[in-house]
Amino acid sequence: MGQENKNQTWVSELILLGLSSDWGIQVSLFVLILAMYLVTIAGNALMLLLIRLDSRLHTPMYFFLSVLSFVDLCYASSIAPQMLAHLLSVPKSIPFLRCVFQLYASLALGGSEFFLLGAMAYDRYMAVCCPLHYTVLMHKGLCLGLAAGCLVAGFMNSLMETIITFRLPLCHNVINHFACETLAVLRLACVDISFNKVMVAISGFLVIMIPCSLVLFSYVRIVAAILRIRSTQGRSKAFGTCASHLTVVCMCFGATIFTYLGPQSASSVEEEKMVALFYAVVAPMLNPLIYSLRNKEVMAALQKVLEKFRKRSRL
């Protein structure tokens, strides 16, 4: 045990193997991921700006969407810049403490996003099932409380998982991943990790299945309410308010359930990295696009801002 503690103390930096050892592939990935990261920054920043500037978007739905955009922006920024730097550098090392912070930040922001998606499903349930009392029930205090609760839950869960992950003695410092991620770090441990696997499963249940259950409950009630609407136009309008959220829910929950709650094996490590890449880079880029392209109010706000910009540029 003494040797294990010595090894744990000795590790001052970790090596990330990344996505590929081929230089040509790494350069191609750098260009692709950089482009996606820039789109992520622009898309989420624009969404935040539009919601801030247009008073028509000062509703509970867009409040939660602004929090989601902020979380997506921070989540992508906790992983993408380092991944881009490592794609063009040798060796791909990361200081131990930075690795700890990255794992904590990514878990906290990712967990917060799942809870936010659950809160957004509740908001859509109230909008469709209680339209006459929606603005009264979903008041500012409740929205702020729900958003704060989602963030606190995500960060507290991450703190617990980060502590029990990095308390383990490490046998070596080479991580077969492009980022410091829980399952990848656990593979470095010198000791039995059964307890950690159980805690990861419990964490996954709390962070994934509880919000997912809330989403399912909300949409069962929403579908039942929509089916009671007699007019086709009314049904279409009611469903349209939920379509973007439901698309993001299926995308985000599906990818993470596959990674954390699916069967684990040595052969699944590369698949695990691909799913993690999708969730860390692709999903934050797609979320604002899904909400904006499918939303007439957001597009109207964008046109309003562009028109103001054109008028100012002519002066």
C-alpha atoms as a printed R data frame, in Angstrom:
    type eleno elety resid chain resno       x      y       z
1   ATOM     1    CA   MET     A     1   0.000  0.000   0.000
2   ATOM     2    CA   GLY     A     2   2.953  2.256   0.719
3   ATOM     3    CA   GLN     A     3   4.213  1.875  -2.849
4   ATOM     4    CA   GLU     A     4   0.741  2.764  -4.182
5   ATOM     5    CA   ASN     A     5   0.703  5.960  -2.128
6   ATOM     6    CA   LYS     A     6   4.170  6.774  -3.378
7   ATOM     7    CA   ASN     A     7   3.042  6.351  -6.964
8   ATOM     8    CA   GLN     A     8   0.047  8.564  -6.316
9   ATOM     9    CA   THR     A     9   2.243 11.311  -4.887
10  ATOM    10    CA   TRP     A    10   4.779 10.996  -7.699
11  ATOM    11    CA   VAL     A    11   2.253 11.637 -10.504
12  ATOM    12    CA   SER     A    12   2.523 15.347 -11.278
13  ATOM    13    CA   GLU     A    13   1.172 15.179 -14.821
14  ATOM    14    CA   LEU     A    14  -0.870 12.827 -16.963
15  ATOM    15    CA   ILE     A    15  -0.566 11.861 -20.614
16  ATOM    16    CA   LEU     A    16  -3.658 11.855 -22.833
17  ATOM    17    CA   LEU     A    17  -3.439  9.506 -25.816
18  ATOM    18    CA   GLY     A    18  -6.115 11.478 -27.650
19  ATOM    19    CA   LEU     A    19  -8.165 10.336 -30.615
20  ATOM    20    CA   SER     A    20  -5.413  9.187 -32.979
21  ATOM    21    CA   SER     A    21  -1.632  8.818 -33.222
22  ATOM    22    CA   ASP     A    22  -1.597  9.543 -36.970
23  ATOM    23    CA   TRP     A    23  -0.363 13.090 -37.668
24  ATOM    24    CA   GLY     A    24  -2.504 13.594 -40.759
25  ATOM    25    CA   ILE     A    25  -5.653 12.540 -38.919
26  ATOM    26    CA   GLN     A    26  -4.758 14.811 -35.993
27  ATOM    27    CA   VAL     A    27  -4.417 17.841 -38.299
28  ATOM    28    CA   SER     A    28  -7.750 17.039 -39.944
29  ATOM    29    CA   LEU     A    29  -9.395 16.648 -36.539
30  ATOM    30    CA   PHE     A    30  -7.879 19.949 -35.415
31  ATOM    31    CA   VAL     A    31  -9.465 21.819 -38.328
32  ATOM    32    CA   LEU     A    32 -12.826 20.087 -37.890
33  ATOM    33    CA   ILE     A    33 -13.021 20.498 -34.102
34  ATOM    34    CA   LEU     A    34 -11.812 24.110 -34.263
35  ATOM    35    CA   ALA     A    35 -14.566 24.938 -36.757
36  ATOM    36    CA   MET     A    36 -17.176 23.215 -34.596
37  ATOM    37    CA   TYR     A    37 -15.935 24.955 -31.449
38  ATOM    38    CA   LEU     A    38 -16.105 28.366 -33.131
39  ATOM    39    CA   VAL     A    39 -19.670 27.618 -34.272
40  ATOM    40    CA   THR     A    40 -20.481 26.546 -30.691
41  ATOM    41    CA   ILE     A    41 -19.177 29.827 -29.273
42  ATOM    42    CA   ALA     A    42 -20.944 31.915 -31.903
43  ATOM    43    CA   GLY     A    43 -24.245 30.020 -31.697
44  ATOM    44    CA   ASN     A    44 -24.567 29.994 -27.917
45  ATOM    45    CA   ALA     A    45 -23.297 33.567 -27.525
46  ATOM    46    CA   LEU     A    46 -25.802 34.738 -30.153
47  ATOM    47    CA   MET     A    47 -28.612 32.904 -28.386
48  ATOM    48    CA   LEU     A    48 -27.705 34.602 -25.098
49  ATOM    49    CA   LEU     A    49 -27.542 37.989 -26.834
50  ATOM    50    CA   LEU     A    50 -30.906 37.613 -28.573
51  ATOM    51    CA   ILE     A    51 -32.654 36.545 -25.370
52  ATOM    52    CA   ARG     A    52 -31.095 39.465 -23.528
53  ATOM    53    CA   LEU     A    53 -31.984 42.102 -26.156
54  ATOM    54    CA   ASP     A    54 -35.490 41.058 -27.255
55  ATOM    55    CA   SER     A    55 -38.196 41.602 -24.638
56  ATOM    56    CA   ARG     A    56 -40.458 39.092 -26.414
57  ATOM    57    CA   LEU     A    57 -38.029 36.367 -25.327
58  ATOM    58    CA   HIS     A    58 -38.195 37.313 -21.647
59  ATOM    59    CA   THR     A    59 -40.283 34.253 -20.765
60  ATOM    60    CA   PRO     A    60 -39.566 31.169 -18.607
61  ATOM    61    CA   MET     A    61 -38.879 29.031 -21.675
62  ATOM    62    CA   TYR     A    62 -36.177 31.344 -22.967
63  ATOM    63    CA   PHE     A    63 -34.782 31.936 -19.489
64  ATOM    64    CA   PHE     A    64 -34.033 28.216 -19.206
65  ATOM    65    CA   LEU     A    65 -32.724 28.222 -22.763
66  ATOM    66    CA   SER     A    66 -30.303 31.033 -21.899
67  ATOM    67    CA   VAL     A    67 -29.023 29.051 -18.906
68  ATOM    68    CA   LEU     A    68 -28.650 25.990 -21.147
69  ATOM    69    CA   SER     A    69 -26.687 28.024 -23.714
70  ATOM    70    CA   PHE     A    70 -24.379 29.340 -20.976
71  ATOM    71    CA   VAL     A    71 -23.794 25.820 -19.634
72  ATOM    72    CA   ASP     A    72 -23.108 24.491 -23.154
73  ATOM    73    CA   LEU     A    73 -20.643 27.310 -23.781
74  ATOM    74    CA   CYS     A    74 -18.762 26.586 -20.547
75  ATOM    75    CA   TYR     A    75 -18.862 22.820 -21.046
76  ATOM    76    CA   ALA     A    76 -17.375 22.964 -24.540
77  ATOM    77    CA   SER     A    77 -14.733 25.418 -23.307
78  ATOM    78    CA   SER     A    78 -13.702 23.065 -20.499
79  ATOM    79    CA   ILE     A    79 -12.598 20.425 -23.032
80  ATOM    80    CA   ALA     A    80 -12.234 21.745 -26.608
81  ATOM    81    CA   PRO     A    81  -9.311 24.243 -26.162
82  ATOM    82    CA   GLN     A    82  -7.117 21.659 -24.461
83  ATOM    83    CA   MET     A    83  -8.071 18.994 -27.010
84  ATOM    84    CA   LEU     A    84  -7.149 21.371 -29.842
85  ATOM    85    CA   ALA     A    85  -3.783 22.151 -28.245
86  ATOM    86    CA   HIS     A    86  -3.019 18.457 -27.780
87  ATOM    87    CA   LEU     A    87  -3.849 17.604 -31.382
88  ATOM    88    CA   LEU     A    88  -0.841 19.670 -32.485
89  ATOM    89    CA   SER     A    89   1.530 18.969 -29.582
90  ATOM    90    CA   VAL     A    90   3.846 16.185 -28.386
91  ATOM    91    CA   PRO     A    91   3.688 14.959 -25.679
92  ATOM    92    CA   LYS     A    92   0.007 15.420 -24.869
93  ATOM    93    CA   SER     A    93   0.511 16.073 -21.170
94  ATOM    94    CA   ILE     A    94  -1.766 17.770 -18.657
95  ATOM    95    CA   PRO     A    95  -0.849 18.784 -15.077
96  ATOM    96    CA   PHE     A    96  -2.489 16.588 -12.453
97  ATOM    97    CA   LEU     A    97  -4.414 19.437 -10.809
98  ATOM    98    CA   ARG     A    98  -5.671 20.687 -14.177
99  ATOM    99    CA   CYS     A    99  -6.875 17.167 -14.916
100 ATOM   100    CA   VAL     A   100  -8.764 17.139 -11.611
101 ATOM   101    CA   PHE     A   101 -10.354 20.509 -12.396
102 ATOM   102    CA   GLN     A   102 -11.288 19.441 -15.929
103 ATOM   103    CA   LEU     A   103 -13.021 16.304 -14.724
104 ATOM   104    CA   TYR     A   104 -14.846 18.270 -12.020
105 ATOM   105    CA   ALA     A   105 -15.924 21.054 -14.386
106 ATOM   106    CA   SER     A   106 -17.066 18.744 -17.197
107 ATOM   107    CA   LEU     A   107 -19.019 16.488 -14.833
108 ATOM   108    CA   ALA     A   108 -20.595 19.466 -13.070
109 ATOM   109    CA   LEU     A   109 -21.650 21.219 -16.269
110 ATOM   110    CA   GLY     A   110 -22.793 18.004 -17.941
111 ATOM   111    CA   GLY     A   111 -24.855 17.020 -14.893
112 ATOM   112    CA   SER     A   112 -26.340 20.509 -14.639
113 ATOM   113    CA   GLU     A   113 -27.425 20.273 -18.272
114 ATOM   114    CA   PHE     A   114 -29.397 17.078 -17.650
115 ATOM   115    CA   PHE     A   115 -31.190 18.612 -14.683
116 ATOM   116    CA   LEU     A   116 -31.894 21.716 -16.788
117 ATOM   117    CA   LEU     A   117 -33.445 19.571 -19.519
118 ATOM   118    CA   GLY     A   118 -35.696 18.079 -16.851
119 ATOM   119    CA   ALA     A   119 -36.670 21.555 -15.621
120 ATOM   120    CA   MET     A   120 -37.347 22.636 -19.213
121 ATOM   121    CA   ALA     A   121 -39.628 19.622 -19.682
122 ATOM   122    CA   TYR     A   122 -41.572 20.711 -16.588
123 ATOM   123    CA   ASP     A   123 -41.816 24.217 -18.055
124 ATOM   124    CA   ARG     A   124 -43.223 22.823 -21.309
125 ATOM   125    CA   TYR     A   125 -45.685 20.699 -19.317
126 ATOM   126    CA   MET     A   126 -46.964 23.797 -17.503
127 ATOM   127    CA   ALA     A   127 -47.184 25.762 -20.775
128 ATOM   128    CA   VAL     A   128 -49.246 23.092 -22.569
129 ATOM   129    CA   CYS     A   129 -51.320 21.709 -19.708
130 ATOM   130    CA   CYS     A   130 -51.927 24.934 -17.742
131 ATOM   131    CA   PRO     A   131 -51.797 27.693 -20.396
132 ATOM   132    CA   LEU     A   132 -54.157 30.082 -18.595
133 ATOM   133    CA   HIS     A   133 -52.111 30.047 -15.377
134 ATOM   134    CA   TYR     A   134 -48.680 29.518 -16.945
135 ATOM   135    CA   THR     A   135 -47.221 32.975 -16.303
136 ATOM   136    CA   VAL     A   136 -48.475 32.936 -12.712
137 ATOM   137    CA   LEU     A   137 -47.250 29.430 -11.909
138 ATOM   138    CA   MET     A   138 -43.875 29.783 -13.653
139 ATOM   139    CA   HIS     A   139 -42.978 33.040 -11.941
140 ATOM   140    CA   LYS     A   140 -39.489 34.518 -11.841
141 ATOM   141    CA   GLY     A   141 -38.690 33.225  -8.364
142 ATOM   142    CA   LEU     A   142 -39.572 29.637  -9.299
143 ATOM   143    CA   CYS     A   143 -37.528 29.800 -12.505
144 ATOM   144    CA   LEU     A   144 -34.496 31.150 -10.669
145 ATOM   145    CA   GLY     A   145 -34.899 28.509  -7.971
146 ATOM   146    CA   LEU     A   146 -35.157 25.676 -10.490
147 ATOM   147    CA   ALA     A   147 -32.105 26.900 -12.425
148 ATOM   148    CA   ALA     A   148 -30.065 27.324  -9.237
149 ATOM   149    CA   GLY     A   149 -31.151 23.898  -8.016
150 ATOM   150    CA   CYS     A   150 -30.058 22.307 -11.297
151 ATOM   151    CA   LEU     A   151 -26.620 23.917 -11.061
152 ATOM   152    CA   VAL     A   152 -26.147 23.047  -7.384
153 ATOM   153    CA   ALA     A   153 -27.185 19.427  -7.988
154 ATOM   154    CA   GLY     A   154 -24.785 19.102 -10.923
155 ATOM   155    CA   PHE     A   155 -21.830 20.624  -9.051
156 ATOM   156    CA   MET     A   156 -22.441 18.656  -5.824
157 ATOM   157    CA   ASN     A   157 -22.675 15.379  -7.719
158 ATOM   158    CA   SER     A   158 -19.470 16.233  -9.578
159 ATOM   159    CA   LEU     A   159 -17.649 17.067  -6.342
160 ATOM   160    CA   MET     A   160 -18.510 13.668  -4.881
161 ATOM   161    CA   GLU     A   161 -17.493 11.763  -8.010
162 ATOM   162    CA   THR     A   162 -14.253 13.737  -8.454
163 ATOM   163    CA   ILE     A   163 -13.173 13.108  -4.854
164 ATOM   164    CA   ILE     A   164 -13.737  9.365  -4.947
165 ATOM   165    CA   THR     A   165 -12.046  9.121  -8.366
166 ATOM   166    CA   PHE     A   166  -8.802 10.918  -7.514
167 ATOM   167    CA   ARG     A   167  -8.450  9.425  -4.026
168 ATOM   168    CA   LEU     A   168  -7.293  6.203  -5.710
169 ATOM   169    CA   PRO     A   169  -3.562  5.431  -6.054
170 ATOM   170    CA   LEU     A   170  -2.483  5.446  -9.715
171 ATOM   171    CA   CYS     A   171  -0.252  2.784 -11.262
172 ATOM   172    CA   HIS     A   172   0.639  4.860 -14.341
173 ATOM   173    CA   ASN     A   173  -0.161  8.220 -15.882
174 ATOM   174    CA   VAL     A   174  -1.289  7.401 -19.442
175 ATOM   175    CA   ILE     A   175  -5.010  8.005 -20.040
176 ATOM   176    CA   ASN     A   176  -6.557  6.403 -23.109
177 ATOM   177    CA   HIS     A   177  -8.814  9.364 -23.810
178 ATOM   178    CA   PHE     A   178  -8.747 12.929 -25.155
179 ATOM   179    CA   ALA     A   179  -9.809 14.403 -21.784
180 ATOM   180    CA   CYS     A   180  -9.794 13.598 -18.092
181 ATOM   181    CA   GLU     A   181 -12.969 11.550 -17.873
182 ATOM   182    CA   THR     A   182 -14.134  9.391 -14.975
183 ATOM   183    CA   LEU     A   183 -14.063  5.939 -16.579
184 ATOM   184    CA   ALA     A   184 -10.729  6.615 -18.281
185 ATOM   185    CA   VAL     A   185  -9.082  7.815 -15.046
186 ATOM   186    CA   LEU     A   186 -10.428  4.825 -13.096
187 ATOM   187    CA   ARG     A   187  -8.538  2.511 -15.449
188 ATOM   188    CA   LEU     A   188  -5.267  3.918 -14.045
189 ATOM   189    CA   ALA     A   189  -6.003  2.751 -10.493
190 ATOM   190    CA   CYS     A   190  -3.766  0.215  -8.766
191 ATOM   191    CA   VAL     A   191  -6.536 -1.044  -6.498
192 ATOM   192    CA   ASP     A   192  -9.963 -2.602  -6.819
193 ATOM   193    CA   ILE     A   193 -12.418 -0.052  -8.232
194 ATOM   194    CA   SER     A   194 -15.661 -1.925  -7.504
195 ATOM   195    CA   PHE     A   195 -16.791  0.773  -5.073
196 ATOM   196    CA   ASN     A   196 -16.102  3.466  -7.656
197 ATOM   197    CA   LYS     A   197 -18.076  1.588 -10.301
198 ATOM   198    CA   VAL     A   198 -21.023  1.370  -7.937
199 ATOM   199    CA   MET     A   199 -20.777  5.102  -7.193
200 ATOM   200    CA   VAL     A   200 -20.562  5.920 -10.936
201 ATOM   201    CA   ALA     A   201 -23.698  3.819 -11.458
202 ATOM   202    CA   ILE     A   202 -25.497  5.640  -8.637
203 ATOM   203    CA   SER     A   203 -24.326  8.998  -9.978
204 ATOM   204    CA   GLY     A   204 -25.497  8.032 -13.448
205 ATOM   205    CA   PHE     A   205 -28.901  7.061 -12.075
206 ATOM   206    CA   LEU     A   206 -29.307 10.339 -10.196
207 ATOM   207    CA   VAL     A   207 -28.030 12.624 -12.962
208 ATOM   208    CA   ILE     A   208 -29.482 10.801 -15.972
209 ATOM   209    CA   MET     A   209 -32.453  8.685 -14.977
210 ATOM   210    CA   ILE     A   210 -34.146 11.116 -12.571
211 ATOM   211    CA   PRO     A   211 -34.276 14.003 -15.104
212 ATOM   212    CA   CYS     A   212 -35.140 11.469 -17.814
213 ATOM   213    CA   SER     A   213 -38.058 10.220 -15.692
214 ATOM   214    CA   LEU     A   214 -39.248 13.811 -15.236
215 ATOM   215    CA   VAL     A   215 -39.038 14.331 -18.999
216 ATOM   216    CA   LEU     A   216 -41.030 11.154 -19.678
217 ATOM   217    CA   PHE     A   217 -43.671 12.067 -17.100
218 ATOM   218    CA   SER     A   218 -43.984 15.592 -18.505
219 ATOM   219    CA   TYR     A   219 -44.309 14.440 -22.105
220 ATOM   220    CA   VAL     A   220 -46.855 11.758 -21.282
221 ATOM   221    CA   ARG     A   221 -49.018 14.494 -19.796
222 ATOM   222    CA   ILE     A   222 -48.224 16.831 -22.708
223 ATOM   223    CA   VAL     A   223 -49.206 14.233 -25.324
224 ATOM   224    CA   ALA     A   224 -52.420 13.496 -23.439
225 ATOM   225    CA   ALA     A   225 -53.226 17.224 -23.373
226 ATOM   226    CA   ILE     A   226 -52.406 17.667 -27.075
227 ATOM   227    CA   LEU     A   227 -54.668 14.760 -28.044
228 ATOM   228    CA   ARG     A   228 -57.558 16.515 -26.305
229 ATOM   229    CA   ILE     A   229 -57.139 19.547 -28.566
230 ATOM   230    CA   ARG     A   230 -59.737 19.306 -31.332
231 ATOM   231    CA   SER     A   231 -58.220 21.513 -34.025
232 ATOM   232    CA   THR     A   232 -55.274 20.272 -36.084
233 ATOM   233    CA   GLN     A   233 -53.737 23.743 -35.999
234 ATOM   234    CA   GLY     A   234 -53.956 23.812 -32.211
235 ATOM   235    CA   ARG     A   235 -52.275 20.425 -31.942
236 ATOM   236    CA   SER     A   236 -49.525 21.471 -34.313
237 ATOM   237    CA   LYS     A   237 -48.859 24.683 -32.376
238 ATOM   238    CA   ALA     A   238 -48.776 22.869 -29.024
239 ATOM   239    CA   PHE     A   239 -46.406 20.218 -30.331
240 ATOM   240    CA   GLY     A   240 -44.226 22.850 -32.003
241 ATOM   241    CA   THR     A   241 -43.454 24.445 -28.630
242 ATOM   242    CA   CYS     A   242 -41.966 21.121 -27.464
243 ATOM   243    CA   ALA     A   243 -40.314 19.748 -30.617
244 ATOM   244    CA   SER     A   244 -36.946 21.487 -30.202
245 ATOM   245    CA   HIS     A   245 -36.636 20.522 -26.546
246 ATOM   246    CA   LEU     A   246 -37.589 16.926 -27.273
247 ATOM   247    CA   THR     A   247 -34.962 16.747 -30.053
248 ATOM   248    CA   VAL     A   248 -32.214 17.981 -27.701
249 ATOM   249    CA   VAL     A   249 -33.375 15.596 -24.949
250 ATOM   250    CA   CYS     A   250 -33.175 12.551 -27.232
251 ATOM   251    CA   MET     A   251 -29.737 13.597 -28.494
252 ATOM   252    CA   CYS     A   252 -28.172 14.335 -25.096
253 ATOM   253    CA   PHE     A   253 -29.725 11.571 -23.003
254 ATOM   254    CA   GLY     A   254 -29.171  8.943 -25.677
255 ATOM   255    CA   ALA     A   255 -25.446  9.640 -26.011
256 ATOM   256    CA   THR     A   256 -24.775  9.699 -22.279
257 ATOM   257    CA   ILE     A   257 -26.872  6.627 -21.441
258 ATOM   258    CA   PHE     A   258 -24.848  4.743 -24.061
259 ATOM   259    CA   THR     A   259 -21.579  5.873 -22.457
260 ATOM   260    CA   TYR     A   260 -22.259  5.575 -18.743
261 ATOM   261    CA   LEU     A   261 -25.098  3.083 -18.356
262 ATOM   262    CA   GLY     A   262 -24.336  0.768 -21.262
263 ATOM   263    CA   PRO     A   263 -22.196 -2.419 -21.000
264 ATOM   264    CA   GLN     A   264 -18.497 -1.673 -20.543
265 ATOM   265    CA   SER     A   265 -15.661 -3.686 -22.115
266 ATOM   266    CA   ALA     A   266 -12.116 -3.150 -23.355
267 ATOM   267    CA   SER     A   267 -13.346 -3.115 -26.940
268 ATOM   268    CA   SER     A   268 -15.775 -0.290 -26.175
269 ATOM   269    CA   VAL     A   269 -13.081  2.246 -25.214
270 ATOM   270    CA   GLU     A   270 -12.858  3.750 -28.712
271 ATOM   271    CA   GLU     A   271 -16.637  3.878 -29.008
272 ATOM   272    CA   GLU     A   272 -16.717  5.551 -25.589
273 ATOM   273    CA   LYS     A   273 -14.333  8.243 -26.854
274 ATOM   274    CA   MET     A   274 -16.436  8.842 -29.957
275 ATOM   275    CA   VAL     A   275 -19.620  9.259 -27.912
276 ATOM   276    CA   ALA     A   276 -17.795 11.554 -25.461
277 ATOM   277    CA   LEU     A   277 -16.543 13.622 -28.410
278 ATOM   278    CA   PHE     A   278 -20.067 13.908 -29.767
279 ATOM   279    CA   TYR     A   279 -21.413 15.068 -26.426
280 ATOM   280    CA   ALA     A   280 -18.523 17.452 -25.653
281 ATOM   281    CA   VAL     A   281 -18.236 19.109 -29.084
282 ATOM   282    CA   VAL     A   282 -21.164 18.263 -31.362
283 ATOM   283    CA   ALA     A   283 -24.112 18.549 -28.941
284 ATOM   284    CA   PRO     A   284 -23.217 22.053 -27.631
285 ATOM   285    CA   MET     A   285 -22.915 23.181 -31.257
286 ATOM   286    CA   LEU     A   286 -26.257 21.686 -32.322
287 ATOM   287    CA   ASN     A   287 -28.358 22.840 -29.361
288 ATOM   288    CA   PRO     A   288 -28.606 26.547 -30.328
289 ATOM   289    CA   LEU     A   289 -29.071 25.600 -33.986
290 ATOM   290    CA   ILE     A   290 -31.965 23.290 -33.121
291 ATOM   291    CA   TYR     A   291 -33.656 25.890 -30.932
292 ATOM   292    CA   SER     A   292 -33.134 28.746 -33.385
293 ATOM   293    CA   LEU     A   293 -33.893 27.126 -36.748
294 ATOM   294    CA   ARG     A   294 -37.107 25.533 -35.452
295 ATOM   295    CA   ASN     A   295 -38.258 28.593 -33.561
296 ATOM   296    CA   LYS     A   296 -40.047 31.501 -35.258
297 ATOM   297    CA   GLU     A   297 -39.641 33.808 -32.243
298 ATOM   298    CA   VAL     A   298 -35.862 33.348 -32.173
299 ATOM   299    CA   MET     A   299 -35.597 33.897 -35.928
300 ATOM   300    CA   ALA     A   300 -37.742 37.027 -35.618
301 ATOM   301    CA   ALA     A   301 -35.462 38.318 -32.852
302 ATOM   302    CA   LEU     A   302 -32.426 37.621 -35.045
303 ATOM   303    CA   GLN     A   303 -33.943 39.510 -37.965
304 ATOM   304    CA   LYS     A   304 -34.715 42.431 -35.649
305 ATOM   305    CA   VAL     A   305 -31.107 42.594 -34.428
306 ATOM   306    CA   LEU     A   306 -29.732 42.325 -37.980
307 ATOM   307    CA   GLU     A   307 -32.045 45.114 -39.131
308 ATOM   308    CA   LYS     A   308 -30.808 47.376 -36.339
309 ATOM   309    CA   PHE     A   309 -27.225 46.561 -37.311
310 ATOM   310    CA   ARG     A   310 -27.880 47.396 -40.975
311 ATOM   311    CA   LYS     A   311 -29.455 50.747 -40.044
312 ATOM   312    CA   ARG     A   312 -26.477 51.671 -37.852
313 ATOM   313    CA   SER     A   313 -23.981 50.626 -40.534
314 ATOM   314    CA   ARG     A   314 -25.667 52.966 -43.039
315 ATOM   315    CA   LEU     A   315 -25.307 55.983 -40.747
